[in-house]
Amino acid sequence: MLNFTFSNKTRVHFGENQISQVTNEIPLSAKVLLTYGGGSIKKNGVYDQVIEALAKHTVFEFSGIEPNPSYETSMKAVALVKQENIDYILAVGGGSVVDASKFIAAAAEFNGEPWDILAKGAKVESAVALGVVLTLPATGSESNGGAVISKLATKDKLAFMSEFVLPQFAVLDPSVMNSLPARQLSNGVVDAFIHTTEQYLTYSVNAKIQDRFAEGILHTLIEEGPKLFTDEKNNDVNANVMWSATQALNGLIGSGVPQDWATHMIGHEITITFGLDHAQTLAIVLPRLLWEMRETKQDKLLQYASRIWGINEGDTESRIKLAIEKTEQFFHSVQMKTRFSDYQLGEEVVEVIVSQLERHGLTQLGEKQLITLDHSRNILKQSL
Ligand code: NZQ
Ligand code: ZN
């Protein structure tokens, strides 16, 4: 196992009717900015519950945070935070609202050009306090210190990490998932699955706890994910999927193990240039990336084949091939497509994405920095 320091201070309130916890989580003296997206929270009752919980607080609102949140929109909220001396941000939404709120929280207290936090890795030294009411389980953003922001003007989708933007608390009420459209349920299951593989399908460092936890998340998503699309869907199913997504990216399974993240890096370039949803890009890239890198990932791929899919027969290549096929079939079972052609995209994507990767310096990706532009090009070509 590799050395690590692990800490996760986000207090999680999990279960039905937990939105009321917001009342006590945020000091009454705070000036609160409620941030949200395009209005789904007004249709499913979440907004009303939040407003009720904040009945005695001073509340401002900022809405219109878009999926794949933009720097441009976020900076409008930064101005509001400064103008009103906001000292608590409550993000109510999916990963996009949470990520934008993290950036807003950091940018409002940043001396200098806030884009440098994303583009130059400028150090965040403080941030406005942040709480979350999660409405879409997928990203794990509700209890991690990461955020991904897009600058539309220059086609950059970039991430930053800071302990200062780790949410102080997160409310996870699985019943809020009942209003999610199928497309977002698919996105959630696949994003959580691939967060797990990014930290599991690398090379072995004999980290048994992390491996078994990761396998537990994968098994849960494989068992419960497809039920979201059938009559078996209920709040137990929601709860198991929701908790899987949080556990997949709250730092626990990634502690003390090598991490890949190449699928995410390539995926972000696809979203910013061709507009596919985050998880849609991952489901296209992952199967071909695993095959392309099968030699350096061999031991973990064989472990994955055996422990997740029960594949123990045949030679190494055929076992790995079958495990990747099963993975792709699983994505299909949660209504997720796995090819560019499914989105009417063809050959034209390959060089556009390769040049984006090059422009962002993403020329040596993966746990061993072995994924060169030639590998990325081949992965993209094989994914058409
Ligand atoms: O905007 P509203 O009207 O709320 O609608 C949203 C949005 O259109 C809707 N939605 C959310 N909860 C709903 C709902 N509709 C009905 N009922 C509900 N309960 O769903 C749509 C998508 O929401 P979004 O927040 O964009 O989705 P997701 O949670 O998948 O977040 C994706 C973003 O997170 C980033 C991605 O790159 C992308 O920008 N990621 C963040 C990570 C992190 N911070 O750790 C890691 C991830 O790998 C990822 O990169
Ligand atoms: Zn992701």
Short mmCIF file of C-alpha atoms and ligand atoms in Angstrom, two decimals:
data_model
loop_
_atom_site.label_atom_id
_atom_site.label_comp_id
_atom_site.label_asym_id
_atom_site.label_seq_id
_atom_site.Cartn_x
_atom_site.Cartn_y
_atom_site.Cartn_z
CA MET A 1 0.00 0.00 0.00
CA LEU A 2 1.20 3.55 -0.71
CA ASN A 3 1.53 6.15 2.05
CA PHE A 4 -1.48 8.38 2.50
CA THR A 5 -3.22 10.97 4.64
CA PHE A 6 -6.96 10.57 4.79
CA SER A 7 -9.50 13.01 6.16
CA ASN A 8 -13.09 13.69 5.17
CA LYS A 9 -14.88 16.20 7.32
CA THR A 10 -18.16 16.46 5.43
CA ARG A 11 -21.00 15.58 7.79
CA VAL A 12 -23.53 13.50 5.86
CA HIS A 13 -27.24 13.51 6.71
CA PHE A 14 -28.64 10.54 4.83
CA GLY A 15 -32.25 9.51 4.35
CA GLU A 16 -35.76 10.80 3.82
CA ASN A 17 -36.80 14.13 5.35
CA GLN A 18 -33.21 15.01 6.18
CA ILE A 19 -33.35 18.34 4.35
CA SER A 20 -34.67 19.81 7.59
CA GLN A 21 -31.14 19.35 9.03
CA VAL A 22 -30.12 22.43 7.06
CA THR A 23 -31.77 24.59 9.75
CA ASN A 24 -29.22 23.64 12.38
CA GLU A 25 -26.24 23.21 10.09
CA ILE A 26 -26.09 26.85 9.03
CA PRO A 27 -25.61 29.47 11.76
CA LEU A 28 -28.59 31.81 12.09
CA SER A 29 -26.25 34.78 11.88
CA ALA A 30 -25.04 33.74 8.42
CA LYS A 31 -26.00 35.48 5.20
CA VAL A 32 -26.81 32.53 2.98
CA LEU A 33 -26.61 32.28 -0.81
CA LEU A 34 -28.82 29.49 -2.13
CA THR A 35 -27.39 28.32 -5.48
CA TYR A 36 -29.24 26.09 -7.91
CA GLY A 37 -29.61 25.11 -11.54
CA GLY A 38 -32.31 25.32 -14.16
CA GLY A 39 -35.29 24.86 -11.87
CA SER A 40 -35.77 21.11 -11.31
CA ILE A 41 -35.79 21.81 -7.56
CA LYS A 42 -38.88 23.97 -7.95
CA LYS A 43 -40.81 21.11 -9.58
CA ASN A 44 -39.92 18.28 -7.19
CA GLY A 45 -40.48 20.02 -3.86
CA VAL A 46 -36.81 20.27 -2.86
CA TYR A 47 -36.78 24.08 -3.14
CA ASP A 48 -39.80 24.34 -0.82
CA GLN A 49 -38.17 22.08 1.77
CA VAL A 50 -34.96 24.10 1.67
CA ILE A 51 -36.81 27.42 2.00
CA GLU A 52 -38.74 26.00 4.94
CA ALA A 53 -35.51 24.89 6.60
CA LEU A 54 -34.08 28.39 6.11
CA ALA A 55 -37.20 30.22 7.30
CA LYS A 56 -35.30 32.11 9.98
CA HIS A 57 -32.12 32.76 7.97
CA THR A 58 -31.24 35.66 5.69
CA VAL A 59 -31.29 34.12 2.22
CA PHE A 60 -30.21 35.32 -1.24
CA GLU A 61 -30.61 33.22 -4.38
CA PHE A 62 -28.54 32.57 -7.48
CA SER A 63 -30.11 30.29 -10.10
CA GLY A 64 -29.31 29.26 -13.66
CA ILE A 65 -26.14 27.24 -13.05
CA GLU A 66 -25.93 25.08 -16.15
CA PRO A 67 -24.82 21.44 -16.51
CA ASN A 68 -21.02 21.49 -16.95
CA PRO A 69 -21.01 24.80 -15.11
CA SER A 70 -19.27 27.72 -16.72
CA TYR A 71 -16.73 30.15 -15.40
CA GLU A 72 -18.80 32.90 -17.01
CA THR A 73 -21.95 32.08 -14.99
CA SER A 74 -20.00 31.40 -11.80
CA MET A 75 -18.35 34.81 -11.90
CA LYS A 76 -21.79 36.47 -11.81
CA ALA A 77 -22.41 34.73 -8.51
CA VAL A 78 -18.97 35.77 -7.24
CA ALA A 79 -20.02 39.39 -7.73
CA LEU A 80 -23.20 38.78 -5.73
CA VAL A 81 -21.28 37.08 -2.89
CA LYS A 82 -18.96 40.09 -2.63
CA GLN A 83 -21.73 42.66 -2.94
CA GLU A 84 -23.92 41.10 -0.23
CA ASN A 85 -21.12 39.87 2.03
CA ILE A 86 -22.39 36.32 1.81
CA ASP A 87 -20.78 34.04 4.37
CA TYR A 88 -22.46 30.68 3.62
CA ILE A 89 -23.25 29.08 0.27
CA LEU A 90 -25.88 26.34 0.12
CA ALA A 91 -25.68 24.40 -3.14
CA VAL A 92 -28.91 22.59 -4.03
CA GLY A 93 -28.53 20.37 -7.08
CA GLY A 94 -26.30 17.88 -8.85
CA GLY A 95 -22.55 17.92 -9.41
CA SER A 96 -22.73 21.00 -11.61
CA VAL A 97 -24.36 23.19 -8.98
CA VAL A 98 -22.03 21.84 -6.29
CA ASP A 99 -18.91 22.35 -8.44
CA ALA A 100 -19.90 25.88 -9.44
CA SER A 101 -20.59 26.69 -5.80
CA LYS A 102 -17.13 25.44 -4.81
CA PHE A 103 -15.53 27.66 -7.41
CA ILE A 104 -17.69 30.63 -6.37
CA ALA A 105 -16.72 30.02 -2.72
CA ALA A 106 -13.02 30.01 -3.56
CA ALA A 107 -13.08 32.78 -6.18
CA ALA A 108 -14.92 35.20 -3.87
CA GLU A 109 -11.98 35.15 -1.45
CA PHE A 110 -9.20 34.87 -4.03
CA ASN A 111 -6.74 37.71 -4.59
CA GLY A 112 -6.11 37.86 -8.31
CA GLU A 113 -7.71 36.39 -11.42
CA PRO A 114 -9.84 33.42 -10.27
CA TRP A 115 -9.38 31.57 -13.57
CA ASP A 116 -5.78 31.00 -12.47
CA ILE A 117 -7.14 28.58 -9.83
CA LEU A 118 -8.14 26.31 -12.71
CA ALA A 119 -5.66 27.17 -15.42
CA LYS A 120 -2.50 27.62 -13.38
CA GLY A 121 -3.23 25.65 -10.24
CA ALA A 122 -3.08 28.87 -8.19
CA LYS A 123 -3.36 28.07 -4.51
CA VAL A 124 -6.71 28.50 -2.77
CA GLU A 125 -6.10 29.76 0.76
CA SER A 126 -9.64 30.32 1.96
CA ALA A 127 -13.23 29.97 0.80
CA VAL A 128 -16.76 30.85 1.85
CA ALA A 129 -18.34 28.03 3.89
CA LEU A 130 -20.29 25.55 1.77
CA GLY A 131 -23.16 23.13 2.40
CA VAL A 132 -24.91 20.83 -0.06
CA VAL A 133 -28.37 19.39 -0.65
CA LEU A 134 -27.67 16.77 -3.31
CA THR A 135 -30.32 16.01 -5.95
CA LEU A 136 -28.37 13.76 -8.32
CA PRO A 137 -26.02 11.02 -7.14
CA ALA A 138 -23.11 10.76 -9.57
CA THR A 139 -20.04 12.87 -9.01
CA GLY A 140 -19.28 12.48 -5.31
CA SER A 141 -18.77 16.25 -5.28
CA GLU A 142 -20.98 16.49 -2.19
CA SER A 143 -18.15 15.18 -0.02
CA ASN A 144 -14.92 15.87 -1.86
CA GLY A 145 -12.77 18.93 -2.47
CA GLY A 146 -12.82 18.79 -6.27
CA ALA A 147 -14.67 20.84 -8.86
CA VAL A 148 -14.70 21.00 -12.66
CA ILE A 149 -15.45 24.31 -14.40
CA SER A 150 -15.70 25.15 -18.10
CA LYS A 151 -14.61 28.35 -19.79
CA LEU A 152 -16.87 28.46 -22.80
CA ALA A 153 -14.97 31.23 -24.57
CA THR A 154 -11.80 29.16 -24.87
CA LYS A 155 -13.15 25.57 -24.69
CA ASP A 156 -11.34 24.67 -21.48
CA LYS A 157 -12.90 22.25 -18.99
CA LEU A 158 -10.53 22.19 -16.04
CA ALA A 159 -10.52 20.92 -12.46
CA PHE A 160 -9.19 22.15 -9.15
CA MET A 161 -8.92 20.59 -5.71
CA SER A 162 -8.88 22.31 -2.34
CA GLU A 163 -9.70 21.26 1.18
CA PHE A 164 -11.22 24.72 1.68
CA VAL A 165 -14.13 23.89 -0.62
CA LEU A 166 -14.90 20.53 0.95
CA PRO A 167 -18.58 20.84 1.93
CA GLN A 168 -19.13 21.20 5.67
CA PHE A 169 -22.26 19.09 5.40
CA ALA A 170 -24.25 17.27 2.74
CA VAL A 171 -27.88 16.16 2.81
CA LEU A 172 -28.50 12.99 0.82
CA ASP A 173 -32.22 12.22 0.59
CA PRO A 174 -32.68 9.28 -1.81
CA SER A 175 -36.32 10.18 -2.47
CA VAL A 176 -35.19 13.26 -4.45
CA MET A 177 -34.02 10.82 -7.13
CA ASN A 178 -37.63 10.02 -8.04
CA SER A 179 -37.86 13.08 -10.27
CA LEU A 180 -34.65 12.32 -12.18
CA PRO A 181 -35.05 11.63 -15.89
CA ALA A 182 -33.67 8.28 -17.12
CA ARG A 183 -30.75 10.02 -18.80
CA GLN A 184 -29.53 11.44 -15.48
CA LEU A 185 -30.00 8.11 -13.68
CA SER A 186 -27.84 6.49 -16.37
CA ASN A 187 -25.26 9.23 -15.97
CA GLY A 188 -25.17 8.79 -12.22
CA VAL A 189 -24.66 5.03 -12.22
CA VAL A 190 -21.97 5.16 -14.90
CA ASP A 191 -20.08 8.09 -13.39
CA ALA A 192 -19.94 6.38 -9.99
CA PHE A 193 -18.87 3.09 -11.61
CA ILE A 194 -16.05 4.75 -13.53
CA HIS A 195 -14.87 6.80 -10.53
CA THR A 196 -14.37 3.42 -8.91
CA THR A 197 -12.52 1.86 -11.83
CA GLU A 198 -10.26 4.94 -12.11
CA GLN A 199 -8.97 4.12 -8.63
CA TYR A 200 -9.14 0.32 -8.88
CA LEU A 201 -8.11 -0.75 -12.40
CA THR A 202 -4.47 0.31 -12.19
CA TYR A 203 -1.75 -1.94 -10.74
CA SER A 204 -1.68 -3.83 -7.51
CA VAL A 205 -0.09 -2.39 -4.37
CA ASN A 206 -1.66 -5.06 -2.18
CA ALA A 207 -4.23 -2.62 -0.76
CA LYS A 208 -6.81 -5.19 0.21
CA ILE A 209 -9.29 -2.94 2.01
CA GLN A 210 -9.38 -0.44 -0.85
CA ASP A 211 -9.81 -3.26 -3.40
CA ARG A 212 -12.62 -4.94 -1.49
CA PHE A 213 -14.40 -1.62 -0.90
CA ALA A 214 -14.09 -0.75 -4.58
CA GLU A 215 -15.42 -4.17 -5.53
CA GLY A 216 -18.33 -3.65 -3.11
CA ILE A 217 -19.25 -0.41 -4.86
CA LEU A 218 -19.01 -2.03 -8.30
CA HIS A 219 -21.16 -4.99 -7.23
CA THR A 220 -23.76 -2.69 -5.70
CA LEU A 221 -24.01 -0.59 -8.84
CA ILE A 222 -24.25 -3.69 -11.03
CA GLU A 223 -26.99 -5.17 -8.85
CA GLU A 224 -29.00 -2.04 -8.09
CA GLY A 225 -28.33 0.23 -11.09
CA PRO A 226 -30.53 -1.59 -13.61
CA LYS A 227 -33.43 -1.66 -11.10
CA LEU A 228 -33.67 2.13 -11.41
CA PHE A 229 -35.17 1.56 -14.85
CA THR A 230 -37.75 -1.07 -13.84
CA ASP A 231 -40.70 -1.49 -11.52
CA GLU A 232 -38.27 -2.68 -8.85
CA LYS A 233 -37.21 0.94 -8.33
CA ASN A 234 -37.87 2.08 -4.78
CA ASN A 235 -36.16 4.19 -2.14
CA ASP A 236 -33.94 1.31 -1.03
CA VAL A 237 -32.60 1.02 -4.55
CA ASN A 238 -32.17 4.81 -4.69
CA ALA A 239 -30.37 4.77 -1.34
CA ASN A 240 -27.90 2.10 -2.38
CA VAL A 241 -27.07 3.86 -5.64
CA MET A 242 -26.80 7.22 -3.90
CA TRP A 243 -24.44 5.97 -1.20
CA SER A 244 -22.34 4.12 -3.79
CA ALA A 245 -21.82 7.36 -5.71
CA THR A 246 -20.70 9.20 -2.58
CA GLN A 247 -18.36 6.40 -1.51
CA ALA A 248 -16.85 6.15 -4.98
CA LEU A 249 -15.29 9.59 -4.75
CA ASN A 250 -14.98 10.75 -1.16
CA GLY A 251 -11.30 9.86 -0.98
CA LEU A 252 -11.62 6.54 0.81
CA ILE A 253 -11.07 3.97 -1.95
CA GLY A 254 -8.41 6.18 -3.55
CA SER A 255 -6.25 6.40 -0.43
CA GLY A 256 -2.98 4.50 -0.69
CA VAL A 257 -3.52 3.26 -4.25
CA PRO A 258 -2.39 4.43 -7.70
CA GLN A 259 -5.04 6.32 -9.68
CA ASP A 260 -5.64 6.51 -13.40
CA TRP A 261 -8.15 9.30 -14.39
CA ALA A 262 -7.23 9.18 -18.09
CA THR A 263 -10.82 8.29 -19.03
CA HIS A 264 -11.93 11.45 -17.23
CA MET A 265 -9.29 13.65 -18.85
CA ILE A 266 -10.22 12.47 -22.34
CA GLY A 267 -13.92 12.68 -21.43
CA HIS A 268 -13.71 16.30 -20.30
CA GLU A 269 -12.29 17.24 -23.71
CA ILE A 270 -15.19 15.47 -25.43
CA THR A 271 -17.77 17.32 -23.32
CA ILE A 272 -16.28 20.77 -23.91
CA THR A 273 -15.93 20.25 -27.67
CA PHE A 274 -18.93 18.10 -28.59
CA GLY A 275 -21.34 18.67 -25.70
CA LEU A 276 -21.89 15.08 -24.59
CA ASP A 277 -22.84 14.62 -20.93
CA HIS A 278 -19.92 13.83 -18.62
CA ALA A 279 -20.83 10.17 -18.03
CA GLN A 280 -21.70 9.61 -21.69
CA THR A 281 -18.10 10.44 -22.59
CA LEU A 282 -16.72 8.07 -19.95
CA ALA A 283 -18.79 5.13 -21.18
CA ILE A 284 -17.39 5.64 -24.68
CA VAL A 285 -13.75 5.89 -23.62
CA LEU A 286 -13.37 3.39 -20.76
CA PRO A 287 -13.87 0.08 -22.63
CA ARG A 288 -11.30 0.95 -25.29
CA LEU A 289 -8.88 2.47 -22.78
CA LEU A 290 -8.89 -0.71 -20.71
CA TRP A 291 -8.20 -2.77 -23.82
CA GLU A 292 -5.47 -0.40 -25.07
CA MET A 293 -3.69 -0.51 -21.68
CA ARG A 294 -4.38 -4.19 -20.96
CA GLU A 295 -0.73 -5.11 -20.51
CA THR A 296 0.12 -2.58 -17.79
CA LYS A 297 -3.25 -3.15 -16.10
CA GLN A 298 -3.18 -6.91 -16.54
CA ASP A 299 -3.18 -8.09 -12.92
CA LYS A 300 -6.01 -5.80 -11.84
CA LEU A 301 -8.03 -6.54 -14.98
CA LEU A 302 -7.79 -10.27 -14.21
CA GLN A 303 -8.82 -9.61 -10.61
CA TYR A 304 -11.75 -7.50 -11.88
CA ALA A 305 -12.74 -10.23 -14.34
CA SER A 306 -12.74 -12.84 -11.60
CA ARG A 307 -14.20 -10.99 -8.64
CA ILE A 308 -16.75 -8.80 -10.43
CA TRP A 309 -17.78 -10.97 -13.38
CA GLY A 310 -16.84 -14.48 -12.22
CA ILE A 311 -14.57 -15.01 -15.23
CA ASN A 312 -11.90 -17.56 -14.33
CA GLU A 313 -11.49 -19.65 -17.46
CA GLY A 314 -9.49 -19.07 -20.62
CA ASP A 315 -6.26 -17.34 -21.45
CA THR A 316 -5.38 -13.89 -20.16
CA GLU A 317 -6.45 -11.95 -23.27
CA SER A 318 -9.79 -13.70 -23.59
CA ARG A 319 -10.61 -13.17 -19.90
CA ILE A 320 -9.81 -9.46 -20.15
CA LYS A 321 -11.77 -9.15 -23.39
CA LEU A 322 -14.81 -10.78 -21.84
CA ALA A 323 -14.65 -8.60 -18.72
CA ILE A 324 -14.60 -5.47 -20.89
CA GLU A 325 -17.54 -6.80 -22.93
CA LYS A 326 -19.48 -7.45 -19.71
CA THR A 327 -18.69 -3.90 -18.57
CA GLU A 328 -20.06 -2.48 -21.80
CA GLN A 329 -23.17 -4.68 -21.52
CA PHE A 330 -23.68 -3.35 -18.01
CA PHE A 331 -23.57 0.21 -19.32
CA HIS A 332 -26.20 -0.76 -21.91
CA SER A 333 -28.33 -2.29 -19.13
CA VAL A 334 -28.50 1.14 -17.49
CA GLN A 335 -29.45 2.72 -20.82
CA MET A 336 -26.03 4.18 -21.51
CA LYS A 337 -24.58 4.15 -25.01
CA THR A 338 -20.92 3.37 -25.59
CA ARG A 339 -19.94 4.61 -29.07
CA PHE A 340 -19.45 8.00 -30.73
CA SER A 341 -21.68 6.81 -33.59
CA ASP A 342 -24.57 6.50 -31.08
CA TYR A 343 -24.38 10.32 -30.89
CA GLN A 344 -24.01 10.84 -34.66
CA LEU A 345 -20.33 11.61 -34.25
CA GLY A 346 -17.61 10.11 -36.47
CA GLU A 347 -13.98 10.32 -37.54
CA GLU A 348 -13.96 14.13 -37.10
CA VAL A 349 -13.80 13.82 -33.30
CA VAL A 350 -10.43 12.09 -33.19
CA GLU A 351 -8.00 14.86 -34.15
CA VAL A 352 -10.08 17.55 -32.41
CA ILE A 353 -9.81 15.70 -29.10
CA VAL A 354 -6.15 14.83 -29.60
CA SER A 355 -5.33 18.49 -30.20
CA GLN A 356 -7.33 19.54 -27.12
CA LEU A 357 -5.34 17.02 -25.05
CA GLU A 358 -2.11 18.36 -26.48
CA ARG A 359 -3.13 21.98 -25.81
CA HIS A 360 -3.85 21.09 -22.18
CA GLY A 361 -0.57 19.22 -21.76
CA LEU A 362 -2.37 15.90 -21.31
CA THR A 363 0.21 13.92 -23.22
CA GLN A 364 1.18 11.37 -20.57
CA LEU A 365 -1.94 10.18 -18.83
CA GLY A 366 -2.76 7.30 -16.52
CA GLU A 367 -1.34 5.75 -13.36
CA LYS A 368 2.05 5.25 -15.02
CA GLN A 369 1.87 8.24 -17.37
CA LEU A 370 2.02 5.78 -20.24
CA ILE A 371 -1.01 7.03 -22.17
CA THR A 372 0.58 9.18 -24.86
CA LEU A 373 -1.29 11.06 -27.55
CA ASP A 374 -0.84 8.04 -29.84
CA HIS A 375 -2.61 5.84 -27.30
CA SER A 376 -5.37 8.43 -26.87
CA ARG A 377 -5.76 8.68 -30.65
CA ASN A 378 -6.08 4.91 -30.92
CA ILE A 379 -8.57 4.74 -28.03
CA LEU A 380 -10.72 7.39 -29.76
CA LYS A 381 -10.50 5.67 -33.16
CA GLN A 382 -11.51 2.34 -31.68
CA SER A 383 -14.49 4.02 -29.96
CA LEU A 384 -16.15 5.38 -33.11
O1 NZQ B 1 -30.35 22.31 -13.48
P1 NZQ B 1 -31.51 21.54 -12.97
O2 NZQ B 1 -32.82 22.10 -13.40
O3 NZQ B 1 -31.46 21.28 -11.51
O4 NZQ B 1 -31.49 20.11 -13.72
C1 NZQ B 1 -30.41 19.20 -13.59
C2 NZQ B 1 -29.53 19.14 -14.83
O5 NZQ B 1 -30.23 19.52 -15.99
C3 NZQ B 1 -30.98 17.80 -13.53
N1 NZQ B 1 -31.34 17.36 -12.16
C4 NZQ B 1 -30.54 17.32 -11.08
N2 NZQ B 1 -31.21 16.79 -10.02
C5 NZQ B 1 -32.47 16.52 -10.45
C6 NZQ B 1 -32.56 16.89 -11.82
N3 NZQ B 1 -33.69 16.75 -12.54
C7 NZQ B 1 -34.76 16.24 -11.90
N4 NZQ B 1 -34.73 15.83 -10.61
C8 NZQ B 1 -33.62 15.95 -9.86
N5 NZQ B 1 -33.59 15.49 -8.59
O6 NZQ B 1 -29.95 16.97 -14.02
C9 NZQ B 1 -29.19 17.67 -15.00
C10 NZQ B 1 -27.73 17.35 -14.84
O7 NZQ B 1 -27.23 17.85 -13.61
P2 NZQ B 1 -25.66 17.94 -13.33
O8 NZQ B 1 -25.48 18.56 -12.01
O9 NZQ B 1 -25.00 18.59 -14.51
O10 NZQ B 1 -25.20 16.43 -13.33
P3 NZQ B 1 -24.05 15.67 -12.57
O11 NZQ B 1 -24.36 15.53 -11.12
O12 NZQ B 1 -23.82 14.45 -13.35
O13 NZQ B 1 -22.77 16.65 -12.66
C11 NZQ B 1 -21.95 16.68 -13.79
C12 NZQ B 1 -20.80 17.67 -13.60
O14 NZQ B 1 -19.94 17.27 -12.53
C13 NZQ B 1 -18.59 17.19 -13.00
C14 NZQ B 1 -18.78 16.85 -14.45
O15 NZQ B 1 -17.62 17.10 -15.22
C15 NZQ B 1 -19.93 17.76 -14.84
O16 NZQ B 1 -19.47 19.07 -15.06
N6 NZQ B 1 -17.81 16.25 -12.18
C16 NZQ B 1 -17.47 16.62 -10.92
C17 NZQ B 1 -16.68 15.84 -10.10
C18 NZQ B 1 -16.31 16.26 -8.74
N7 NZQ B 1 -16.58 17.49 -8.35
O17 NZQ B 1 -15.75 15.50 -7.97
C19 NZQ B 1 -16.14 14.56 -10.56
C20 NZQ B 1 -16.80 14.04 -11.79
O18 NZQ B 1 -15.94 13.14 -12.42
C21 NZQ B 1 -17.22 15.07 -12.77
O19 NZQ B 1 -16.15 15.48 -13.60
ZN ZN B 2 -16.82 11.56 -13.29
#
